[in-house]
Coordinates of C-alpha atoms in Angstrom, one line a residue:
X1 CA -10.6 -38.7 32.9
X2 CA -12.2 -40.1 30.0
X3 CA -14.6 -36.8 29.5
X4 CA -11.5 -34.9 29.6
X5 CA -10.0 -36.7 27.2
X6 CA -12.8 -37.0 24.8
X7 CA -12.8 -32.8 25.0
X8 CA -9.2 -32.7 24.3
X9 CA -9.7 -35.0 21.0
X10 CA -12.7 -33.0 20.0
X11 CA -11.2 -29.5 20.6
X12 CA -8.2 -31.0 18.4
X13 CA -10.4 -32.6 15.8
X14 CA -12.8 -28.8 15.7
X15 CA -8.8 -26.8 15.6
X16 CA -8.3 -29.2 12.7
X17 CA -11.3 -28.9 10.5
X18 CA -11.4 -24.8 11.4
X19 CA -7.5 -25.1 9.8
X20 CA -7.2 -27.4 7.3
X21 CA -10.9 -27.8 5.6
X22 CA -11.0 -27.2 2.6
X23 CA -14.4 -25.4 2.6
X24 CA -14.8 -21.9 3.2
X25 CA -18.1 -19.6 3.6
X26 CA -17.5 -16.0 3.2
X27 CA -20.9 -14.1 3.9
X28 CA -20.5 -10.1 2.5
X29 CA -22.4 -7.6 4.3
X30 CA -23.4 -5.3 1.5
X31 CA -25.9 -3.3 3.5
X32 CA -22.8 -0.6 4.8
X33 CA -19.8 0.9 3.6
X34 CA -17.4 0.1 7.0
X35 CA -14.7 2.0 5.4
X36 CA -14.1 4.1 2.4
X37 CA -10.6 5.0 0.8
X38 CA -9.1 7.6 -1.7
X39 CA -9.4 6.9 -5.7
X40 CA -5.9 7.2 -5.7
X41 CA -5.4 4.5 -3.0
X42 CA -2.9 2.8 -4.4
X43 CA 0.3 4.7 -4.7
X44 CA 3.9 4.3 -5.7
X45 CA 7.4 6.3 -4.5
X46 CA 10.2 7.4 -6.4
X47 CA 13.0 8.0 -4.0
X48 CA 16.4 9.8 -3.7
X49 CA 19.2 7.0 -3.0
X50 CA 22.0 6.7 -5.0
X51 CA 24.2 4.2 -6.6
X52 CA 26.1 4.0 -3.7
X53 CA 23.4 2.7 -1.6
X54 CA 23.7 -0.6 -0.3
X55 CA 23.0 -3.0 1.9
X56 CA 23.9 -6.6 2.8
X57 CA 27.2 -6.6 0.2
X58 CA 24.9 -5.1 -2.6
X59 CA 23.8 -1.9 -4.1
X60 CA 20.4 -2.2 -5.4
X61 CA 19.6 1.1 -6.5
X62 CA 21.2 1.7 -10.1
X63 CA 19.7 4.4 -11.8
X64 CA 16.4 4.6 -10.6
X65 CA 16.5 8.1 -8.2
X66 CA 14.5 10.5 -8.4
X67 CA 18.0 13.1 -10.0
X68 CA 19.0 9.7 -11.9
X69 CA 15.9 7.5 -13.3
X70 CA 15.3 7.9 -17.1
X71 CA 12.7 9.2 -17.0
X72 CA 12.5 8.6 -21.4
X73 CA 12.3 5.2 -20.7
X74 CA 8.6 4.1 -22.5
X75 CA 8.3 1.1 -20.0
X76 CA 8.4 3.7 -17.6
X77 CA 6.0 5.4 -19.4
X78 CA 3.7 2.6 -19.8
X79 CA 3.9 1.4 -16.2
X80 CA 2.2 4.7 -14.3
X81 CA -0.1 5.1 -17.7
X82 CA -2.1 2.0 -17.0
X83 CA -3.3 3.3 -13.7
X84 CA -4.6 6.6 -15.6
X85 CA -3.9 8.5 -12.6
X86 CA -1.0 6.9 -10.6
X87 CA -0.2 8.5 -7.5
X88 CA 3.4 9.1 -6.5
X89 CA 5.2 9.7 -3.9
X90 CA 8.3 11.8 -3.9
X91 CA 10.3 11.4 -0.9
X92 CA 12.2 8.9 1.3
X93 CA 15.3 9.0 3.9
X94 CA 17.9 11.7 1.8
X95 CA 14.6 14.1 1.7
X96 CA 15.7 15.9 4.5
X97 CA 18.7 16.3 2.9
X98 CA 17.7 17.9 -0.4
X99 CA 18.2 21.4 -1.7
X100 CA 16.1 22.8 -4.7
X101 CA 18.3 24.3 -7.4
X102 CA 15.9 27.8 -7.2
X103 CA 18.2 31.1 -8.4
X104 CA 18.4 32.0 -4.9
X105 CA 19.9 29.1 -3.6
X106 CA 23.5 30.6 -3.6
X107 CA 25.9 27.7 -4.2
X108 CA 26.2 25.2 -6.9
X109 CA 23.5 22.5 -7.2
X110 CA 25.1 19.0 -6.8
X111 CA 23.9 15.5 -6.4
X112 CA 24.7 13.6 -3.0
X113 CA 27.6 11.7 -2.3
X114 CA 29.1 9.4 0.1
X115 CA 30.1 11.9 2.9
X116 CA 31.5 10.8 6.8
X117 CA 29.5 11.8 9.4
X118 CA 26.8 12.3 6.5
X119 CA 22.8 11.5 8.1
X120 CA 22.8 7.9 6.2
X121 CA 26.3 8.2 5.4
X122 CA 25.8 10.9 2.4
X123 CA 25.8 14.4 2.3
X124 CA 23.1 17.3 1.0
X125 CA 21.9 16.9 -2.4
X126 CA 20.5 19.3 -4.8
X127 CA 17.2 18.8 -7.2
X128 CA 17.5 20.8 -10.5
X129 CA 15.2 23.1 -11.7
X130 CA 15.4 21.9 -15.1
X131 CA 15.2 18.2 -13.2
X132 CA 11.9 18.5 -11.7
X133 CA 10.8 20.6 -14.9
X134 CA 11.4 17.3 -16.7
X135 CA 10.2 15.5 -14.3
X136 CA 6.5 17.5 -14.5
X137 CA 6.7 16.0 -18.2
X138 CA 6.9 13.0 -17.4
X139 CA 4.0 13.3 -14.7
X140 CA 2.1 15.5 -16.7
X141 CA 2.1 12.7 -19.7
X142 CA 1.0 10.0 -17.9
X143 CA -1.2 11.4 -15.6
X144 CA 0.3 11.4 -12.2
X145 CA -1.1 12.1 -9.3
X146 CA 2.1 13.8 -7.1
X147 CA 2.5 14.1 -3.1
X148 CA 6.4 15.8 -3.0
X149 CA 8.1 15.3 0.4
X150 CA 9.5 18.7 1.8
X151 CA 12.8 18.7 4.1
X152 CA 12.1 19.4 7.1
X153 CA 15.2 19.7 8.6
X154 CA 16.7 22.9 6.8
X155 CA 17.9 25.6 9.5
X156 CA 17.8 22.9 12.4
X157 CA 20.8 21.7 14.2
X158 CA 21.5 18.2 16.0
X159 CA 22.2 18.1 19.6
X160 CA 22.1 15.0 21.3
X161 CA 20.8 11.4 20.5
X162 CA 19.6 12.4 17.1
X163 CA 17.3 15.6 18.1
X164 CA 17.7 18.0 15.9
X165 CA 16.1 21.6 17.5
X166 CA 15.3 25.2 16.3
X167 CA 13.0 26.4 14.0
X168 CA 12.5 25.1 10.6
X169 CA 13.7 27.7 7.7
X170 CA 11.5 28.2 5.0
X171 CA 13.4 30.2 2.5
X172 CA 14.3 27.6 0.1
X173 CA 11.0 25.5 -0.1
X174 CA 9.2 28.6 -0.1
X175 CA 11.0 29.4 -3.7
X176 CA 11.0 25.5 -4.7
X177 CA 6.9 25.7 -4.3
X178 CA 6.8 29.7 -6.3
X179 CA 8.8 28.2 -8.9
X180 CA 6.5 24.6 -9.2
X181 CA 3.0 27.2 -8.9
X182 CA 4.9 29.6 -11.6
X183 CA 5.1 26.6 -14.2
X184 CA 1.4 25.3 -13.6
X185 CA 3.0 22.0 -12.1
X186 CA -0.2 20.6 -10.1
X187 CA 1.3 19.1 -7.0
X188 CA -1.7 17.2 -5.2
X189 CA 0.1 17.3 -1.5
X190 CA 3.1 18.7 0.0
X191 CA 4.3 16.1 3.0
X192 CA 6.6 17.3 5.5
X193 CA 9.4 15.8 6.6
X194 CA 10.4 11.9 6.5
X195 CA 11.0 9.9 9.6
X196 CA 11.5 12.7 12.0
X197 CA 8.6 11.5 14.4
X198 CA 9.2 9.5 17.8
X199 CA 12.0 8.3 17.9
X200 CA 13.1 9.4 14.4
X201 CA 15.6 6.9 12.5
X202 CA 18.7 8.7 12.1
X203 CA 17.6 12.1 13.4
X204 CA 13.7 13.0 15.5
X205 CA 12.2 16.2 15.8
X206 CA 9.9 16.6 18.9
X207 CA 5.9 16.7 18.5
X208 CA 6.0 20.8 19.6
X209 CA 8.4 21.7 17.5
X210 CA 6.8 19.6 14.7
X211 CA 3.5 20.9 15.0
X212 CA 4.5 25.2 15.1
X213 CA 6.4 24.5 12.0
X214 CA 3.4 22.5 10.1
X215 CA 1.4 25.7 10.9
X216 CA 3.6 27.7 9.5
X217 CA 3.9 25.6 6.4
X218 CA 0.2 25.7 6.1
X219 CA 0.0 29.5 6.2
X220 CA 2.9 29.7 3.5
X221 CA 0.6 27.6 1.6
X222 CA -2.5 29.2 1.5
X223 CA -0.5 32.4 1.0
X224 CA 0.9 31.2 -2.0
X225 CA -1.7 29.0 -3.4
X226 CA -3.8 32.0 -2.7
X227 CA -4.8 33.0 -6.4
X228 CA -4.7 29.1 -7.8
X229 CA -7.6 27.4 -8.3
X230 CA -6.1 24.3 -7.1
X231 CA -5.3 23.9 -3.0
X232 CA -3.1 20.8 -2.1
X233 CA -2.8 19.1 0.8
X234 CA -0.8 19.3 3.6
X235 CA 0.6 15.7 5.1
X236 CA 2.5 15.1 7.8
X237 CA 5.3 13.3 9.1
X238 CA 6.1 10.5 6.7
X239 CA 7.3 8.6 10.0
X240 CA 6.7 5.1 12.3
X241 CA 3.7 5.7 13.6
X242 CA 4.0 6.3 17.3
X243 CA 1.2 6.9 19.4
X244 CA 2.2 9.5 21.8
X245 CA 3.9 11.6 19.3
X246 CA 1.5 11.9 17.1
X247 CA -1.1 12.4 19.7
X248 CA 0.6 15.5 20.6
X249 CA 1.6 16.7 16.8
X250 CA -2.6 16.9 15.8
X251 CA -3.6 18.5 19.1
X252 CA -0.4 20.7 18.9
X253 CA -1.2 22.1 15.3
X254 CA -4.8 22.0 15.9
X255 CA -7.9 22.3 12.9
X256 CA -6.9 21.8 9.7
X257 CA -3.6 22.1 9.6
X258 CA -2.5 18.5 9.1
X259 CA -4.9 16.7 5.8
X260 CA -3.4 13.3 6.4
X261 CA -1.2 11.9 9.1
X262 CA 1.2 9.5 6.9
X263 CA 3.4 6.3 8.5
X264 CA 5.3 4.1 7.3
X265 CA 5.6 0.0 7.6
X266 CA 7.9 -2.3 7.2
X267 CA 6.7 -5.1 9.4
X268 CA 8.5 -8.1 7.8
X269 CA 12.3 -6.9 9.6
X270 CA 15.6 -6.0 7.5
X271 CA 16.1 -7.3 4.3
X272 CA 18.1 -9.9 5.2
X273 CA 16.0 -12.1 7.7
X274 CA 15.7 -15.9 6.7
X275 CA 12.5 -15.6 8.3
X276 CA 10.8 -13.5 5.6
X277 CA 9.4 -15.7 3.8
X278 CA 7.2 -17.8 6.5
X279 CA 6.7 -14.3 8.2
X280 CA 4.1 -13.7 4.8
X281 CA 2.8 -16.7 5.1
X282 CA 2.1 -16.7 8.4
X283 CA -1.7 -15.2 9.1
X284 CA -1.2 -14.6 12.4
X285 CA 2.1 -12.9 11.8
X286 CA 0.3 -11.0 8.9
X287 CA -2.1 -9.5 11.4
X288 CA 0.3 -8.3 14.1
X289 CA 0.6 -5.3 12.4
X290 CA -3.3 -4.1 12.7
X291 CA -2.8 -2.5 15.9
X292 CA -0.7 -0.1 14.3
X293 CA -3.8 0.7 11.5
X294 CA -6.4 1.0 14.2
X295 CA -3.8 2.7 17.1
X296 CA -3.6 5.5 14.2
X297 CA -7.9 5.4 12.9
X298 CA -8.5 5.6 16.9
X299 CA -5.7 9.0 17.3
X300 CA -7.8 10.4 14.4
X301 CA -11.0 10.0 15.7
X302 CA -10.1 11.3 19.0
X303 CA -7.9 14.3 18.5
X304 CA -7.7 14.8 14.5
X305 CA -11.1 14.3 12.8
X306 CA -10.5 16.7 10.1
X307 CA -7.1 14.2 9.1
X308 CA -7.3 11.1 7.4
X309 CA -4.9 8.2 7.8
X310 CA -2.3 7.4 4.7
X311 CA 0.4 5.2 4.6
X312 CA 3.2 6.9 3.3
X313 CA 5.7 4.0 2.4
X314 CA 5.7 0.7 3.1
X315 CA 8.1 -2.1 1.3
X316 CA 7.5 -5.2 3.6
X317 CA 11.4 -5.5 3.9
X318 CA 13.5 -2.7 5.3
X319 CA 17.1 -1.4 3.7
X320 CA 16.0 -1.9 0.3
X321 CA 14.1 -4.9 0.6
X322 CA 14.8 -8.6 0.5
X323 CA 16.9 -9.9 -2.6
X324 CA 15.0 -13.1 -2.2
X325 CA 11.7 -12.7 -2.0
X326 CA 10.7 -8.4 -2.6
X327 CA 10.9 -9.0 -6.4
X328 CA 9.2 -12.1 -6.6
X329 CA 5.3 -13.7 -7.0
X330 CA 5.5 -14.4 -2.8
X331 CA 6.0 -10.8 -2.0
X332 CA 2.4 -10.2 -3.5
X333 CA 1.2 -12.0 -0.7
X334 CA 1.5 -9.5 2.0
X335 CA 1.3 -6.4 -0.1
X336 CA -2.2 -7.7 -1.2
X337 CA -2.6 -8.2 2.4
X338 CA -2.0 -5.0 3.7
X339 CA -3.6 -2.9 1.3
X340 CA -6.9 -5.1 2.1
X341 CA -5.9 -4.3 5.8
X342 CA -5.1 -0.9 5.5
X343 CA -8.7 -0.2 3.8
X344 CA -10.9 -1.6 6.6
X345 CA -9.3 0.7 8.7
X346 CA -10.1 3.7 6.5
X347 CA -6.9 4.4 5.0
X348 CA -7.3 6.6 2.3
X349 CA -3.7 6.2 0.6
X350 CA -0.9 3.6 0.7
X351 CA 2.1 3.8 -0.9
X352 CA 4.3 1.1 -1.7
X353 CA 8.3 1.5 -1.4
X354 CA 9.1 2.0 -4.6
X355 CA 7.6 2.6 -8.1
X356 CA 11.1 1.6 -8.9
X357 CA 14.4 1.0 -7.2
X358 CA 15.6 -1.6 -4.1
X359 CA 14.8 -4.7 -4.4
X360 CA 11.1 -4.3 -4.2
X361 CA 10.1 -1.7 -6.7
X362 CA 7.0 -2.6 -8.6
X363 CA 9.5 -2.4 -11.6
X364 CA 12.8 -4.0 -12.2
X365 CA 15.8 -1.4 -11.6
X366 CA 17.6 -2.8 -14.5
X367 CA 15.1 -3.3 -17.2
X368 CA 11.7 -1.6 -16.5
X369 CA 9.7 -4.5 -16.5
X370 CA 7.2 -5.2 -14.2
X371 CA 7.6 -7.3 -11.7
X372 CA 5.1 -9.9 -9.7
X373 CA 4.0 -6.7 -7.4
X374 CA 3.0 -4.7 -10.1
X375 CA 0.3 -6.4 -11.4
X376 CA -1.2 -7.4 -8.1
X377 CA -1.5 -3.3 -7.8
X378 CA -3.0 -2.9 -11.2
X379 CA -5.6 -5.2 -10.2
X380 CA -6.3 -3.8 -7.3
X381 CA -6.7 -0.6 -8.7
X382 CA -8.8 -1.7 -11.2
X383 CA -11.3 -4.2 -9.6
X384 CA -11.5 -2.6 -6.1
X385 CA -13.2 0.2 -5.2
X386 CA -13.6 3.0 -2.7
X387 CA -16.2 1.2 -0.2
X388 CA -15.4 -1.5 2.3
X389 CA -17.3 -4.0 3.2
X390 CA -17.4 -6.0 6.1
X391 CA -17.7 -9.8 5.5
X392 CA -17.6 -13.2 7.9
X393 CA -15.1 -15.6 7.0
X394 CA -16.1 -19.1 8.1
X395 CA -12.8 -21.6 7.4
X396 CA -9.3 -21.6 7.5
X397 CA -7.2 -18.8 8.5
X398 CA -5.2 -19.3 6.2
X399 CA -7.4 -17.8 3.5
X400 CA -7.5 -14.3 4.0
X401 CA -10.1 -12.4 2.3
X402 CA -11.5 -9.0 2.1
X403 CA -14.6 -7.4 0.0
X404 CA -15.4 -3.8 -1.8
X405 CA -17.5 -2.6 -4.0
X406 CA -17.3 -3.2 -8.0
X407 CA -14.4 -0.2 -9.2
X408 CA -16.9 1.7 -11.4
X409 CA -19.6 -0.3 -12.0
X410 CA -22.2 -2.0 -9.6
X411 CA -21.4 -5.5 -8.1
X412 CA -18.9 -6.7 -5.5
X413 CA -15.0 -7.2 -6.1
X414 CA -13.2 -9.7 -3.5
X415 CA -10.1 -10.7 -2.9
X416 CA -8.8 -13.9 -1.8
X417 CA -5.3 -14.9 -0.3
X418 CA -4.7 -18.7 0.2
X419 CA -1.2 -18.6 2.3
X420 CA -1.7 -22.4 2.2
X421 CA 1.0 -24.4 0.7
X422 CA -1.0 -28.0 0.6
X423 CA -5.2 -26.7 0.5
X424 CA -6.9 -26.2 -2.2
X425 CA -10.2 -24.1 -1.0
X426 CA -13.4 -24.3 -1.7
X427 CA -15.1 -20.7 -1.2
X428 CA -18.8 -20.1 -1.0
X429 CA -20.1 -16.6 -1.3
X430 CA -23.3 -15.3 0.3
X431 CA -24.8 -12.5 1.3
X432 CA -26.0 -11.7 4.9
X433 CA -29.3 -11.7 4.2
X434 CA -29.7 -15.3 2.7
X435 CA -26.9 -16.6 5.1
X436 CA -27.3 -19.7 6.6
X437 CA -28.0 -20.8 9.2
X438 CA -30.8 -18.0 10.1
X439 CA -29.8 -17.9 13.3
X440 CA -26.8 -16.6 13.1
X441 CA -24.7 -19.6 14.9
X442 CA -21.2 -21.1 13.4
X443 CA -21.3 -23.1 9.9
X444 CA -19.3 -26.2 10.4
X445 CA -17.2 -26.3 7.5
X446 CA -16.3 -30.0 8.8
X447 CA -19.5 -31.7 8.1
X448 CA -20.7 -32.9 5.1
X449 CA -24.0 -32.6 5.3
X450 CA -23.7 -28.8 6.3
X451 CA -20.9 -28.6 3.2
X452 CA -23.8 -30.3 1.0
X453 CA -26.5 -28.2 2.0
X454 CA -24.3 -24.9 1.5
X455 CA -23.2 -25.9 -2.3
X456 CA -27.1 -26.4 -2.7
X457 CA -28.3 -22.7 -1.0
X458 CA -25.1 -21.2 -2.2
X459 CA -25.8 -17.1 -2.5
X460 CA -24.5 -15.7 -5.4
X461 CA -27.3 -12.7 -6.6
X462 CA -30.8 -13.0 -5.9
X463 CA -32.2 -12.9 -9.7
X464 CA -34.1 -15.7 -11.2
X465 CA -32.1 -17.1 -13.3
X466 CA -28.7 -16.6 -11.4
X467 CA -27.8 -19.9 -12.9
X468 CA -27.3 -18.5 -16.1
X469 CA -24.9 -15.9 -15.1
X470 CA -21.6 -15.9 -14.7
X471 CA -18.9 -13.9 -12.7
X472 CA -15.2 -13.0 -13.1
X473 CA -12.5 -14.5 -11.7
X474 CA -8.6 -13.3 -12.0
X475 CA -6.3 -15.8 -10.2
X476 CA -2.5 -14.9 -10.0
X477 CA -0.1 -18.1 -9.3
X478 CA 3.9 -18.4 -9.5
X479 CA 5.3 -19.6 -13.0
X480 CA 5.9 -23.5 -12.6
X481 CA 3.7 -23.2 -9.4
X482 CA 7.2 -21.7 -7.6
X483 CA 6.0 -18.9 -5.7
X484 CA 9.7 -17.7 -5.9
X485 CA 9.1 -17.2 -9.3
X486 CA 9.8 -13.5 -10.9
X487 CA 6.7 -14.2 -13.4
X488 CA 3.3 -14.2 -12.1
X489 CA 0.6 -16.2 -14.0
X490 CA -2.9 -14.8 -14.7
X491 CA -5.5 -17.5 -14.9
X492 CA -2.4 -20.0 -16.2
X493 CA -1.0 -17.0 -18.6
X494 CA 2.6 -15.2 -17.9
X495 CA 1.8 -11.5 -17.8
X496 CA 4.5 -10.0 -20.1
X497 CA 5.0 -6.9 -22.1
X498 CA 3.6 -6.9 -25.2
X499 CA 6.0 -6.8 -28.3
X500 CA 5.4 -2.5 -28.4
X501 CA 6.6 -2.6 -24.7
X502 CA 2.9 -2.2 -23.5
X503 CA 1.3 -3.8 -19.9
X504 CA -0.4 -7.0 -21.7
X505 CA -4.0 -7.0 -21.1
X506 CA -5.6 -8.5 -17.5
X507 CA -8.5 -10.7 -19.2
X508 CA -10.5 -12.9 -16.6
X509 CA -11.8 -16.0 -16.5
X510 CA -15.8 -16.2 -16.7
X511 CA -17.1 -19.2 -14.4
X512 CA -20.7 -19.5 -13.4
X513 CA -22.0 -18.1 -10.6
X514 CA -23.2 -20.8 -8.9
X515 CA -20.5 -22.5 -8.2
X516 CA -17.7 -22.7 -5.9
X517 CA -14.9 -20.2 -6.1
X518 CA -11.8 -22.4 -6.0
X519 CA -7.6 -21.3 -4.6
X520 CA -5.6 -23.3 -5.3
X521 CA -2.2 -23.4 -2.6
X522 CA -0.2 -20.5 -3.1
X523 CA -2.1 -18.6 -5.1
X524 CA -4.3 -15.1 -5.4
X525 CA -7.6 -14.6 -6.6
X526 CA -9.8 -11.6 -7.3
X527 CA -13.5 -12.4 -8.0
X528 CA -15.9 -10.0 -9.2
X529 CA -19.6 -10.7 -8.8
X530 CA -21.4 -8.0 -10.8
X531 CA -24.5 -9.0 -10.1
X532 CA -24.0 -9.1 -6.6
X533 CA -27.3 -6.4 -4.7
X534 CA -25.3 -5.0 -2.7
X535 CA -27.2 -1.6 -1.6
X536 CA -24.5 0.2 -0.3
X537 CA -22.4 0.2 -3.5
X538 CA -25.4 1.9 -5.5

């Protein structure tokens, strides 16, 4: 009775330590690349609701379509020019309701509107010619990177439950891509449908029927791309990933034919749920959703090698986001999150819901500014780069951390997550090689003398004279440490547009090497070690 008891206090007391300590080891592996992603990993959408779109007694959307946005706007501007090359994503749920305004279309070319019976509750809407040429401008001037979501649905017809049959017509996206090829616009990736896979959301298309049209596509393609030096991309179907479905959609269309097989997330629930903000800060909550990255890496391997994995959209919050939190410094928490999940499991794109519009559009609807989300993407972008790296945390769960190589220049960038409200960690960083102890067994982050010895043999570069250097650090908190806050802090500073309406500059802090890394509660961290050897980033 009293052995039993004495487990039960120590299995408490080691739960305890493992939770709360406030010492963390992370060793980097730095030997392999686990994972690799695209340059153009991080991605934004424009998409097609308007005004009247709303949800939970408000209507989020303003004038930020893709037939509305101003697209004059220098904040705008700005905004995708700090990336250099931005991708974006044109698409979302009215896409299978668009038209292109091509001289052959044969009727007039109108925007949507509210409309009974309506999929979504509008009817078809109509894309300009002289839209999308002003569109290319805006693209073409701030070095975009474009993926333009086709509608799938033209010539099919609904017959029961939401399946839509018969064979998809071609006609009018075959003049939409002519016209686009005849003015030199350089669309990167033509994507197929949006939300037409399993069990669809307001309408499904079956896998076969999916699959002969996507070769068909492809064949138009080549056949028009034939004399271009450029050849885009075909992706496919923009939908919840479901395993079956899309099982039978690669082996259906077979080699080739499908570039990337795109899905979309929205694992935090409806806009609306109370629960959203302890869902992000819940790690074990946050890591439900990795079944769903390596369910799709696994279908690839097995039945679509020559595909690649991207996520398509993903906004945390369904039906335009949460009021509460999408706009705010807390939101950064999962998105950060996910795109450090989505990496290890070799996805090559992800593409957050929206550049602007909803509730959780990188910028504000209203006024163009950036909000909390954008930044954490702009970091990313810039301190992350293609290769994964596999790392052991030792410590808390609740810091999540993940580790690439240096964006452009040798070294190691990582990220760390403290979803902790009340710990302040304490983060060592190592390499494998000089890990300790040798033998490969647990580091107690408990004990004291273990915690001593680890500050003393603490890894950070094998040079000489590591104490000398010095590495940088970017840490993101809430203004007024509210992590409800719509202004993010970098290293204590409020990121704000300059005067000129320009992103302000993202200037770290340098700390020495051989010291502890330190996250505070609630807060973000990126931490570049440039001197890290790590041979696989060379």
């Amino acid at each position: 009775m009293i052995l039993r008891l004495l487990l039960s206090i120590l299995c408490f007391v080691g739960g305890t330590l493992s939770e709360e300590s406030p010492y963390v080891t992370i060793i980097v592996k730095g030997s392999d690349i686990v994972a690799e992603t695209d340059a153009s990993f991080v991605c934004a959408t424009l998409d097609w609701w308007p005004p009247q779109k709303c949800n939970y007694n408000q209507c989020p959307w303003g004038q930020s379509s893709v037939l509305n946005l101003d697209l004059t706007h220098p904040f705008l501007s700005n905004a995708i020019q700090a990336f250099e090359h931005l991708r974006i994503r044109i698409g979302g749920s009215l896409q299978d309701q668009v038209v292109y305004g091509v001289a052959t279309l044969g009727h007039p070319c109108l925007p949507f509107s509210k409309m009974s019976g309506g999929l979504f509750g509008f009817s078809e809407g109509c894309l300009s010619m002289s839209r999308w040429d002003k569109l290319n401008l805006l693209f073409q001037r701030t070095g975009a990177i474009i993926t333009f979501g086709l509608n799938a649905l033209n010539g099919r017809h609904p017959v029961h439950n939401g399946m839509w049959v018969g064979n998809w017509n071609s006609t009018n996206a075959r003049d939409f891509i002519k016209y686009t090829i005849s003015r030199g616009y350089p669309v990167d990736s033509w994507e197929f449908g949006n939300e037409l896979s399993g069990s669809g959301v307001s309408a499904r298309v079956s896998a076969e029927q999916y699959a002969k049209d996507l070769i068909g596509l492809k064949t138009l393609l080549k056949e028009l791309y034939k004399n271009s030096l450029m050849q885009p991309l075909l992706v496919a179907p923009g939908g919840f990933f479901d395993q079956n479905w899309y099982t039978q959609l690669v082996q259906a269309s077979g080699w080739g034919v499908v570039n990337a097989l795109t899905h979309h997330i929205y694992n935090l629930g409806p806009g609306d749920d109370y629960r959203i903000e302890s869902k992000i800060l819940d790690p074990r909550y946050l890591s439900r959703i990795t079944g769903t990255f390596r369910n799709l890496q696994l279908t690839i391997e097995r039945h679509g090698p020559w595909s690649s994995a991207w996520v398509g959209e993903a906004g945390g919050a369904f039906n335009s986001g949460s009021r509460r939190v999408s706009n705010k410094f807390l939101d950064s928490f999962w998105y950060l999150d996910q795109l450090g999940m989505a990496s290890k499991y070799n996805t090559k794109v992800y593409c957050r819901q929206t550049l602007i519009g909803g509730n959780y559009g990188l910028l504000d609807t209203n006024t163009f500014t950036p909000n909390p989300d954008y930044y954490s993407a702009l970091l990313w972008h810039r301190l992350m780069g293609k290769g994964v790296l596999s790392i052991d945390v030792s410590g808390s769960s609740y810091l999540r951390a993940y580790a690439h190589c240096r964006k452009g220049k040798a070294g190691v960038t990582l990220l760390l997550i403290n979803l902790s409200k009340s710990t302040k960690f304490s983060v060592t960083i190592r390499h494998n090689l000089n890990a300790f102890p040798a033998n490969g067994g647990d580091i107690q982050t408990g004990n004291y003398f273990v915690h001593s010895l680890k500050r003393a043999l603490s890894w950070m570069g094998r040079k000489a004279s590591y104490e000398s250097e010095s590495r940088e650090e970017y840490h993101l908190t809430g203004k007024g440490g509210d992590h409800l806050s719509q202004t993010v802090l970098l290293n204590g500073t409020p990121l704000e547009l300059t005067e000129g309406g320009e992103i302000p500059p993202l200037n770290p802090a340098y700390v020495p090497v051989s010291s502890p890394v330190q996250v505070a509660p609630l807060s973000i961290a990126f931490v570049v070690l440039p001197n890290f050897e790590a041979q696989a980033c060379i």
